[in-house]
Every structure is written in C-alpha cells, then in structure tokens.
Amino acid sequence: MPTRSIIHLDLDAFFASVEELLDPAIAGKPVIVGGDPLARGVVSSASYAARAFGVRSAMPMGQALRLCPQAIVRHGHFAEYRRYSEQAMAILAAYTPLVEQISIDEAFLDVTGCERLWGEAPEIARTLQRRILDECRLPSSVGVATNKLVAKIASGLRKPRALVVVPAGEEASFLAPLRIEELWGVGEVAARRLHDLGLHTIGDLAAVPRETLIYAFGSYGAVLHEHAHGRDGSPVVTEGRRRSLSREETFARDVADEGELTRVLLRLSDEVAARLRRHGVQGRVVGLKLRTGDFVTLTRRATLPQPTDLAPAIYERARQLFRRAWKPGTPLRLLGVGVAGLVETPAYQLDLFGGGEQRWARLSQALDEIHARYGAEAIRRAAFLESDEGDWLEGEDGGG
Ligand SMILES: [Mg+2]
C-alpha cells in the first residue's frame, strides 16, 4: 500500500461552542451542555473555560456543578447542532469524496493523491481548520498522519485549535511517550492489566514481543502490537462503500449484571438505528459482539424478515442473540451491536409518511435528540472503535 495521507478533524467542545454562538453573552465563560443533575444527567460537552475547573465530558452533572458552581448550563439545541455540523462537514466534502464522518463533530479524510489539487496534507488540514473557523465560527483540532489511528490521537493531543502533523516513519516514536490508555480499545481493565506488567507508555507496549501479547490477550494482542507501533491499515469508509454500521462499548470495568448489560444493548441498538436513519439506509442482518473478561471474543448474527432502521426490531434480535451467547454471570468487557446487509431506505418510507410511519418518524427523531443530549460525546471512544474492528459483521455467519 502506498503511503496514505489521513486527516482527522474534531470540532472543539462542539455543543458548548455552538451555544456560545447562539448566545454571544456567554462566550468565553464556563459553559456546560448536559442533562438535569436531578435526573442523574451527565455532561455532554463543556467549554474550555469550564474544563479549567476540572469539568469533563460524561461526568455526572452534580459533580460538574460542584467543581464549577458558576457554570452556565444549557440543555441543548439539537437542531442547531445538526445545522452547524452539516455546514462544517460540507466544507470537508469539498476537498475529497473520501470523508468518513464518525460522529456529529468529527471526521476522517483520506487526501492521498490530492497534493496537486490542494497542496500537501498539512496544508489541506490548515485550510480546513481556517475555513471552518471563518465560515462556521467553530474552532477545531486536526491531526495529520499516514493512518486513522495516529491521525486521531494527534488531533486530540493539544486541543483546542491544534494542528499536529506526524510525518511518515515517525508514527511509533510519536506514540511512544503517550499513555497506553490513548490507544483504541484499551479500557481501564486492560490498562490496569498492562500496568501490572510494568507497561505504562505505548512505547513500553511496543517493546513487548508480539507473541507475548497474543499469549496474554488472544487475537486482541496482535491488534495491540500493531497499534503500539503506530500501524493501522483500516480504510476511510465513505457512506457509499459502507456495508455495515455498528456501535460497541468497552466498559471501564467488567460487567456481569444482566440488567446493566441489557441496558447497554438497548442503548447500542438505539444508536445504530439512529445512524441508519441518518444515512438513509436499512439493514437486514443484526450482529452481536461480546468480549469476556478474559478476552474471548464472540460474534453472532441473525437475519430479519425485512430490512429495518428502527431500534425495537434491532434490539429484540440482538437480545435474542445475547441470551443464547451469554452464560449468565460471565463478566463482559465489551458489547457491540451492528447491522449489515444495508439497502437504501425506500423513498416512500422517507417521503410519504402515513399515519403509523409518521408516528415512528417522530419517535425516532425524539430518540435521536436524546442521543445528541446524553450520548454523543460520552460514547465517542466506543463509536470510534467501530472503525478499528468493524469487520466482524461482514465475515461468516457466526450462527444464531
Ligand atoms: Mg469534538
């Protein structure tokens, strides 16, 4: 494979930044977008002025307000977030058709071969960042590298308003001093296990023989080895080429409680359904992925009678697969739900909503907004994993 040029662009504190645009009086002040503290809401997004007080995404609102009592709290203007996101994404699409939007506020671009048209990748990155600031008034951070893994880590390294370029050949040395937790898929449990082995930085991990990691972590060890060296062959996947959509979540600690796992399944089903609708596609194959506390990974798939983009249908089938695959009490570290066999949503379902369809459409939109409120930033890491190990849905049928 020739050397690729990959850009990862991430809007800084996106929801909070939009709130500041909507109400210039709060610009520069500590702004938190999130749920109701009494309803156990969490922080979806915090401005950098709020982060200075220690406020972080996914933190309970009560805790955030104890750290920063003077914070200005907004519960979210979702239509506006969508509008700004679409405006920013349209700027990216003007430079290459190879854009993969991975959440409302971040995307990968593959600009390999665009030099003659737009200049070298760092120059394109700077242009994108400046245009999004000038035209959308939104700050962003950008990473440039030869693959998605390194570009993504680079964009997050010096937020906000950062541009970090990792030249070809310097991937491993760039990653070496960073904490192991920065790598995709290394949750708290895996990190603790690696720390116990005396491994703290990505460089420490890169020095471990591949066979040793495979011995300790199974097939996941081979992935860890590649990533620790800054190697990642995963392509930038545009919507037209996408054959499946999935979401997975790595837990901060192993979870064995059926109720809790069921809630995660519901949330993941809901997220996948929202993405299907956003992309105007439906799928017929529902997939389930789980990884046990001792790193055994299982995938299961089942076919639906007809394609769907609705959470209840996806959840119901995922739940059946889960019941068959999971032995009660087994601690899990990762759970994933996906849909494959994608087809475009028939036009009559998009345009000519009858009574029942219209009700569904409204419900679906409400769910999308709940997600924008509680999910988008909190599950970013999980969403991102999909590009890492997203092939599981497209392999052989795992039964079920
Ligand atoms: Mg962001």
Coordinates of C-alpha atoms and ligand atoms in Angstrom, one line a residue:
M1 CA 0.0 0.0 0.0
P2 CA 1.4 3.4 -0.9
T3 CA 1.8 5.9 2.0
R4 CA -1.6 7.4 2.7
S5 CA -2.4 10.9 3.9
I6 CA -5.1 10.9 6.5
I7 CA -6.6 13.9 8.3
H8 CA -8.7 13.7 11.4
L9 CA -10.7 16.8 12.2
D10 CA -12.6 17.2 15.5
L11 CA -14.6 20.3 16.4
D12 CA -13.5 21.6 19.8
A13 CA -16.1 21.4 22.6
F14 CA -18.7 21.3 19.9
F15 CA -22.1 21.6 21.7
A16 CA -20.7 24.3 24.0
S17 CA -19.1 26.2 21.1
V18 CA -22.5 26.3 19.3
E19 CA -24.2 27.5 22.5
E20 CA -21.7 30.4 22.6
L21 CA -22.5 31.3 19.0
L22 CA -26.3 31.2 19.8
D23 CA -25.8 33.5 22.8
P24 CA -22.7 35.6 22.4
A25 CA -23.1 36.9 26.0
I26 CA -21.8 33.6 27.3
A27 CA -18.8 33.4 25.0
G28 CA -15.6 32.6 26.9
K29 CA -17.5 31.8 30.1
P30 CA -17.7 28.3 31.7
V31 CA -20.5 26.6 29.6
I32 CA -21.8 23.1 30.2
V33 CA -24.2 21.3 27.9
G34 CA -25.8 18.3 29.7
G35 CA -28.8 16.8 31.3
D36 CA -30.6 17.6 34.5
P37 CA -28.5 17.0 37.6
L38 CA -31.6 15.8 39.5
A39 CA -32.3 13.2 36.8
R40 CA -28.7 11.9 37.0
G41 CA -27.8 13.8 33.8
V42 CA -24.2 13.8 32.6
V43 CA -22.0 16.4 30.9
S44 CA -22.3 16.1 27.1
S45 CA -19.9 19.0 26.4
A46 CA -18.0 21.6 28.4
S47 CA -16.3 24.8 27.1
Y48 CA -12.6 25.1 27.8
A49 CA -13.4 27.7 30.4
A50 CA -15.4 25.1 32.3
R51 CA -12.7 22.4 31.7
A52 CA -10.3 24.7 33.5
F53 CA -12.3 23.8 36.7
G54 CA -11.9 20.1 36.0
V55 CA -15.3 19.6 34.3
R56 CA -15.1 16.7 31.8
S57 CA -17.5 15.0 29.3
A58 CA -19.5 12.1 30.7
M59 CA -19.1 13.5 34.3
P60 CA -22.3 13.5 36.3
M61 CA -23.8 17.0 36.2
G62 CA -24.0 17.2 40.0
Q63 CA -20.2 16.7 40.3
A64 CA -19.6 19.2 37.4
L65 CA -21.6 21.8 39.2
R66 CA -19.8 21.3 42.5
L67 CA -16.5 21.8 40.6
C68 CA -17.8 24.9 38.8
P69 CA -20.9 26.3 40.5
Q70 CA -20.9 29.4 38.3
A71 CA -21.2 27.4 35.1
I72 CA -23.8 28.4 32.6
V73 CA -25.9 25.2 31.9
R74 CA -27.6 24.6 28.6
H75 CA -29.8 21.5 27.9
G76 CA -29.0 21.5 24.2
H77 CA -30.3 22.9 20.9
F78 CA -30.1 19.8 18.8
A79 CA -31.4 21.2 15.5
E80 CA -28.8 23.9 15.7
Y81 CA -26.0 21.4 16.4
R82 CA -27.1 19.4 13.4
R83 CA -27.2 22.5 11.2
Y84 CA -23.6 23.6 12.2
S85 CA -22.3 20.0 11.9
E86 CA -23.7 19.8 8.3
Q87 CA -22.2 23.1 7.4
A88 CA -18.7 22.0 8.7
M89 CA -19.0 18.6 7.0
A90 CA -19.9 20.2 3.7
I91 CA -16.6 22.1 3.8
L92 CA -14.7 18.8 4.2
A93 CA -16.6 17.2 1.4
A94 CA -15.4 20.0 -1.0
Y95 CA -11.9 18.6 -0.8
T96 CA -12.3 14.9 -1.2
P97 CA -15.2 12.4 -1.6
L98 CA -13.3 10.2 0.9
V99 CA -14.8 11.6 4.1
E100 CA -15.9 9.3 6.9
Q101 CA -18.0 11.2 9.5
I102 CA -17.7 9.2 12.7
S103 CA -19.8 11.4 14.9
I104 CA -21.7 14.7 14.9
D105 CA -18.4 16.7 15.3
E106 CA -15.6 14.6 13.8
A107 CA -14.5 13.0 10.6
F108 CA -11.6 11.3 8.8
L109 CA -10.5 12.4 5.3
D110 CA -8.2 10.4 3.0
V111 CA -6.4 13.1 0.9
T112 CA -3.9 10.7 -0.6
G113 CA -3.1 12.0 -4.1
C114 CA -4.8 15.4 -3.6
E115 CA -1.4 17.2 -3.5
R116 CA -1.5 18.6 -7.0
L117 CA -5.0 19.9 -6.5
W118 CA -4.9 21.2 -2.9
G119 CA -1.4 21.0 -1.6
E120 CA 0.3 18.6 0.9
A121 CA -1.9 17.1 3.6
P122 CA -0.8 19.6 6.4
E123 CA -1.7 22.5 4.1
I124 CA -5.1 21.0 3.4
A125 CA -5.6 20.4 7.1
R126 CA -4.8 24.1 7.9
T127 CA -7.2 25.3 5.2
L128 CA -10.0 23.1 6.5
Q129 CA -9.4 24.4 10.0
R130 CA -9.4 28.0 8.9
R131 CA -12.4 27.7 6.7
I132 CA -14.5 26.1 9.5
L133 CA -13.4 28.9 11.8
D134 CA -14.2 31.6 9.3
E135 CA -17.3 30.3 7.8
C136 CA -18.9 28.4 10.7
R137 CA -17.2 30.3 13.5
L138 CA -16.3 26.9 15.1
P139 CA -12.8 26.0 16.5
S140 CA -11.4 22.6 15.6
S141 CA -8.3 20.5 16.1
V142 CA -6.7 18.5 13.4
G143 CA -4.3 15.6 13.2
V144 CA -2.4 14.6 10.1
A145 CA -0.7 11.2 9.7
T146 CA -0.4 8.1 7.5
N147 CA -3.3 6.3 9.1
K148 CA -6.5 6.8 11.1
L149 CA -5.2 5.6 14.5
V150 CA -2.3 8.1 14.5
A151 CA -4.3 11.0 13.0
K152 CA -7.0 10.6 15.6
I153 CA -4.5 10.6 18.5
A154 CA -2.7 13.5 17.0
S155 CA -5.8 15.7 16.8
G156 CA -6.6 15.1 20.4
L157 CA -3.2 15.8 21.8
R158 CA -3.1 19.6 22.1
K159 CA -6.7 20.6 21.9
P160 CA -8.2 23.2 21.4
R161 CA -7.3 24.8 18.0
A162 CA -4.4 22.5 17.5
L163 CA -2.8 21.1 14.3
V164 CA -0.5 18.2 14.9
V165 CA 1.3 16.6 12.0
V166 CA 3.0 13.2 12.3
P167 CA 5.3 12.6 9.3
A168 CA 5.6 9.2 7.7
G169 CA 8.0 6.9 9.5
E170 CA 7.6 8.8 12.8
E171 CA 4.4 7.1 13.9
A172 CA 6.0 4.8 16.5
S173 CA 8.2 7.5 18.0
F174 CA 5.3 9.9 18.2
L175 CA 3.2 7.4 20.1
A176 CA 6.0 6.0 22.3
P177 CA 5.8 8.6 25.2
L178 CA 2.0 8.6 25.4
R179 CA 0.0 6.7 28.0
I180 CA -1.3 3.3 27.0
E181 CA -4.9 4.5 27.6
E182 CA -4.6 6.6 24.5
L183 CA -4.7 3.5 22.2
W184 CA -8.0 2.4 20.7
G185 CA -9.7 -0.3 22.7
V186 CA -7.6 -0.1 25.8
G187 CA -10.2 0.4 28.5
E188 CA -9.5 0.7 32.2
V189 CA -9.3 -3.0 32.8
A190 CA -6.8 -3.7 30.0
A191 CA -4.8 -0.7 31.1
R192 CA -4.6 -2.0 34.7
R193 CA -3.5 -5.4 33.4
L194 CA -0.8 -3.8 31.3
H195 CA 0.3 -1.5 34.2
D196 CA 0.6 -4.7 36.4
L197 CA 3.1 -6.0 33.8
G198 CA 5.1 -2.8 34.2
L199 CA 3.8 -1.3 30.9
H200 CA 2.7 2.4 31.1
T201 CA 3.5 4.1 27.8
I202 CA 2.7 3.0 24.3
G203 CA 6.5 2.7 23.8
D204 CA 6.6 0.1 26.7
L205 CA 3.9 -1.8 24.9
A206 CA 5.7 -1.7 21.6
A207 CA 8.8 -3.3 23.1
V208 CA 6.8 -6.4 24.1
P209 CA 7.2 -9.3 21.6
R210 CA 4.0 -9.9 19.6
E211 CA 3.8 -13.5 20.7
T212 CA 3.8 -12.4 24.4
L213 CA 0.8 -10.0 23.8
I214 CA -1.0 -12.8 21.9
Y215 CA -0.4 -15.1 24.8
A216 CA -1.8 -12.6 27.2
F217 CA -4.7 -11.1 25.2
G218 CA -5.5 -13.6 22.4
S219 CA -6.2 -12.2 18.9
Y220 CA -6.6 -8.7 20.5
G221 CA -2.9 -8.9 21.5
A222 CA -2.0 -8.9 17.8
V223 CA -4.0 -5.8 17.2
L224 CA -2.4 -4.1 20.3
H225 CA 1.0 -4.9 18.9
E226 CA 0.2 -3.3 15.5
H227 CA -1.3 -0.2 17.1
A228 CA 1.5 0.2 19.6
H229 CA 3.8 0.5 16.6
G230 CA 1.6 3.1 15.0
R231 CA 0.4 0.8 12.3
D232 CA -3.3 0.8 11.2
G233 CA -4.5 -0.3 7.8
S234 CA -8.2 0.5 8.3
P235 CA -9.6 2.5 5.3
V236 CA -11.5 5.7 5.4
V237 CA -15.0 4.3 4.8
T238 CA -17.5 6.6 3.0
E239 CA -21.2 6.0 3.2
G240 CA -21.4 4.7 -0.3
R241 CA -18.9 2.0 0.4
R242 CA -20.3 1.1 3.8
R243 CA -21.8 -2.4 4.1
S244 CA -22.5 -2.3 7.8
L245 CA -22.9 0.0 10.8
S246 CA -22.1 -0.9 14.3
R247 CA -21.5 0.5 17.8
E248 CA -19.6 -1.1 20.5
E249 CA -18.8 -0.1 24.1
T250 CA -15.7 -1.1 26.1
F251 CA -16.6 -1.0 29.8
A252 CA -14.5 0.8 32.4
R253 CA -14.8 -2.4 34.5
D254 CA -16.0 -5.9 33.7
V255 CA -19.8 -6.1 33.9
A256 CA -21.7 -9.3 34.8
D257 CA -25.1 -7.8 35.7
E258 CA -27.7 -8.8 33.3
G259 CA -29.8 -5.7 33.8
E260 CA -26.9 -3.5 33.1
L261 CA -25.9 -5.4 30.1
T262 CA -29.4 -5.3 28.8
R263 CA -29.5 -1.5 29.1
V264 CA -26.2 -1.3 27.2
L265 CA -27.7 -3.5 24.4
L266 CA -30.7 -1.2 24.3
R267 CA -28.6 1.9 24.1
L268 CA -26.4 0.4 21.4
S269 CA -29.4 -0.7 19.3
D270 CA -30.8 2.7 19.6
E271 CA -27.6 4.3 18.5
V272 CA -27.2 2.0 15.5
A273 CA -30.8 2.7 14.5
A274 CA -30.2 6.4 14.7
R275 CA -27.2 6.2 12.4
L276 CA -29.0 4.0 9.9
R277 CA -31.7 6.7 9.7
R278 CA -29.2 9.5 9.5
H279 CA -27.6 7.7 6.5
G280 CA -30.9 6.8 4.8
V281 CA -30.2 3.1 4.9
Q282 CA -31.8 0.0 6.5
G283 CA -30.3 -3.4 7.2
R284 CA -31.4 -7.0 7.4
V285 CA -28.7 -8.6 9.4
V286 CA -28.3 -7.9 13.1
G287 CA -25.0 -8.7 14.7
L288 CA -23.9 -9.0 18.3
K289 CA -20.3 -8.9 19.6
L290 CA -19.2 -9.6 23.1
R291 CA -15.8 -9.9 24.7
T292 CA -15.4 -11.7 28.0
G293 CA -13.2 -10.5 30.9
D294 CA -10.5 -13.0 29.8
F295 CA -10.5 -11.5 26.2
V296 CA -12.5 -14.2 24.4
T297 CA -14.4 -12.5 21.6
L298 CA -17.7 -13.9 20.3
T299 CA -19.8 -12.7 17.3
R300 CA -23.3 -13.8 16.4
R301 CA -25.5 -12.8 13.5
A302 CA -29.2 -13.3 12.6
T303 CA -31.3 -12.2 9.7
L304 CA -34.5 -10.3 10.0
P305 CA -37.6 -10.9 7.8
Q306 CA -37.2 -7.4 6.3
P307 CA -34.7 -4.6 6.5
T308 CA -35.2 -2.1 9.3
D309 CA -33.8 1.1 10.7
L310 CA -35.8 1.0 13.9
A311 CA -34.4 0.4 17.4
P312 CA -37.0 -2.0 18.7
A313 CA -36.5 -4.5 15.9
I314 CA -32.7 -4.4 16.2
Y315 CA -32.8 -4.6 20.0
E316 CA -35.2 -7.5 20.0
R317 CA -33.0 -9.6 17.8
A318 CA -29.8 -8.5 19.5
R319 CA -31.3 -9.5 22.8
Q320 CA -32.2 -13.0 21.5
L321 CA -28.6 -13.4 20.3
F322 CA -27.3 -12.2 23.6
R323 CA -29.5 -14.7 25.5
R324 CA -28.1 -17.6 23.5
A325 CA -24.4 -16.4 23.6
W326 CA -24.0 -15.2 27.1
K327 CA -23.7 -17.5 30.1
P328 CA -25.4 -15.7 33.0
G329 CA -22.8 -14.3 35.4
T330 CA -19.9 -14.2 32.9
P331 CA -18.2 -10.9 33.2
L332 CA -18.0 -8.9 30.0
R333 CA -15.6 -6.2 29.0
L334 CA -17.1 -5.2 25.6
L335 CA -20.5 -5.4 24.0
G336 CA -21.3 -4.4 20.4
V337 CA -24.4 -4.3 18.2
G338 CA -24.3 -3.9 14.4
V339 CA -26.5 -4.1 11.3
A340 CA -25.3 -5.4 7.9
G341 CA -26.9 -6.1 4.6
L342 CA -27.6 -2.5 4.1
V343 CA -30.0 -1.2 1.5
E344 CA -31.2 2.3 0.8
T345 CA -34.4 3.2 2.6
P346 CA -37.3 3.1 0.1
A347 CA -38.3 6.6 -0.9
Y348 CA -41.9 6.0 0.2
Q349 CA -40.8 5.5 3.7
L350 CA -38.7 8.7 3.7
D351 CA -41.2 11.0 1.9
L352 CA -44.7 9.7 2.2
F353 CA -45.2 9.1 5.9
G354 CA -48.6 7.7 6.5
G355 CA -50.1 7.8 10.0
G356 CA -48.2 5.0 11.5
E357 CA -44.9 5.9 9.8
Q358 CA -45.2 9.4 10.8
R359 CA -45.6 8.4 14.5
W360 CA -42.5 6.3 14.1
A361 CA -40.6 9.1 12.5
R362 CA -41.4 11.4 15.3
L363 CA -40.4 8.9 17.9
S364 CA -37.2 8.2 16.1
Q365 CA -36.4 11.9 15.9
A366 CA -37.0 12.2 19.7
L367 CA -34.6 9.3 20.3
D368 CA -32.0 10.9 18.1
E369 CA -32.3 14.0 20.2
I370 CA -31.9 12.1 23.4
H371 CA -28.8 10.7 22.0
A372 CA -27.5 14.0 21.0
R373 CA -28.1 15.1 24.6
Y374 CA -26.7 12.2 26.5
G375 CA -24.7 10.1 24.1
A376 CA -22.7 11.9 21.5
E377 CA -19.6 12.9 23.4
A378 CA -19.8 10.3 26.1
I379 CA -19.7 7.4 23.8
R380 CA -17.1 8.9 21.4
R381 CA -14.5 6.3 22.3
A382 CA -16.9 3.4 21.8
A383 CA -18.0 4.8 18.4
F384 CA -14.5 5.2 17.3
L385 CA -13.8 1.5 18.0
E386 CA -16.1 0.6 15.2
S387 CA -13.5 1.7 12.6
D388 CA -10.9 -0.3 14.5
E389 CA -12.6 -3.7 14.5
G390 CA -15.7 -3.1 12.4
D391 CA -15.2 -6.0 10.0
W392 CA -16.7 -8.5 12.4
L393 CA -20.1 -8.0 10.9
E394 CA -19.1 -8.9 7.4
G395 CA -17.5 -12.3 8.0
E396 CA -19.0 -15.7 8.1
D397 CA -22.3 -16.1 9.8
G398 CA -21.5 -16.8 13.5
G399 CA -24.7 -18.8 14.0
G400 CA -27.9 -17.7 15.7
Ligands
MG1 MG -15.2 17.4 19.4

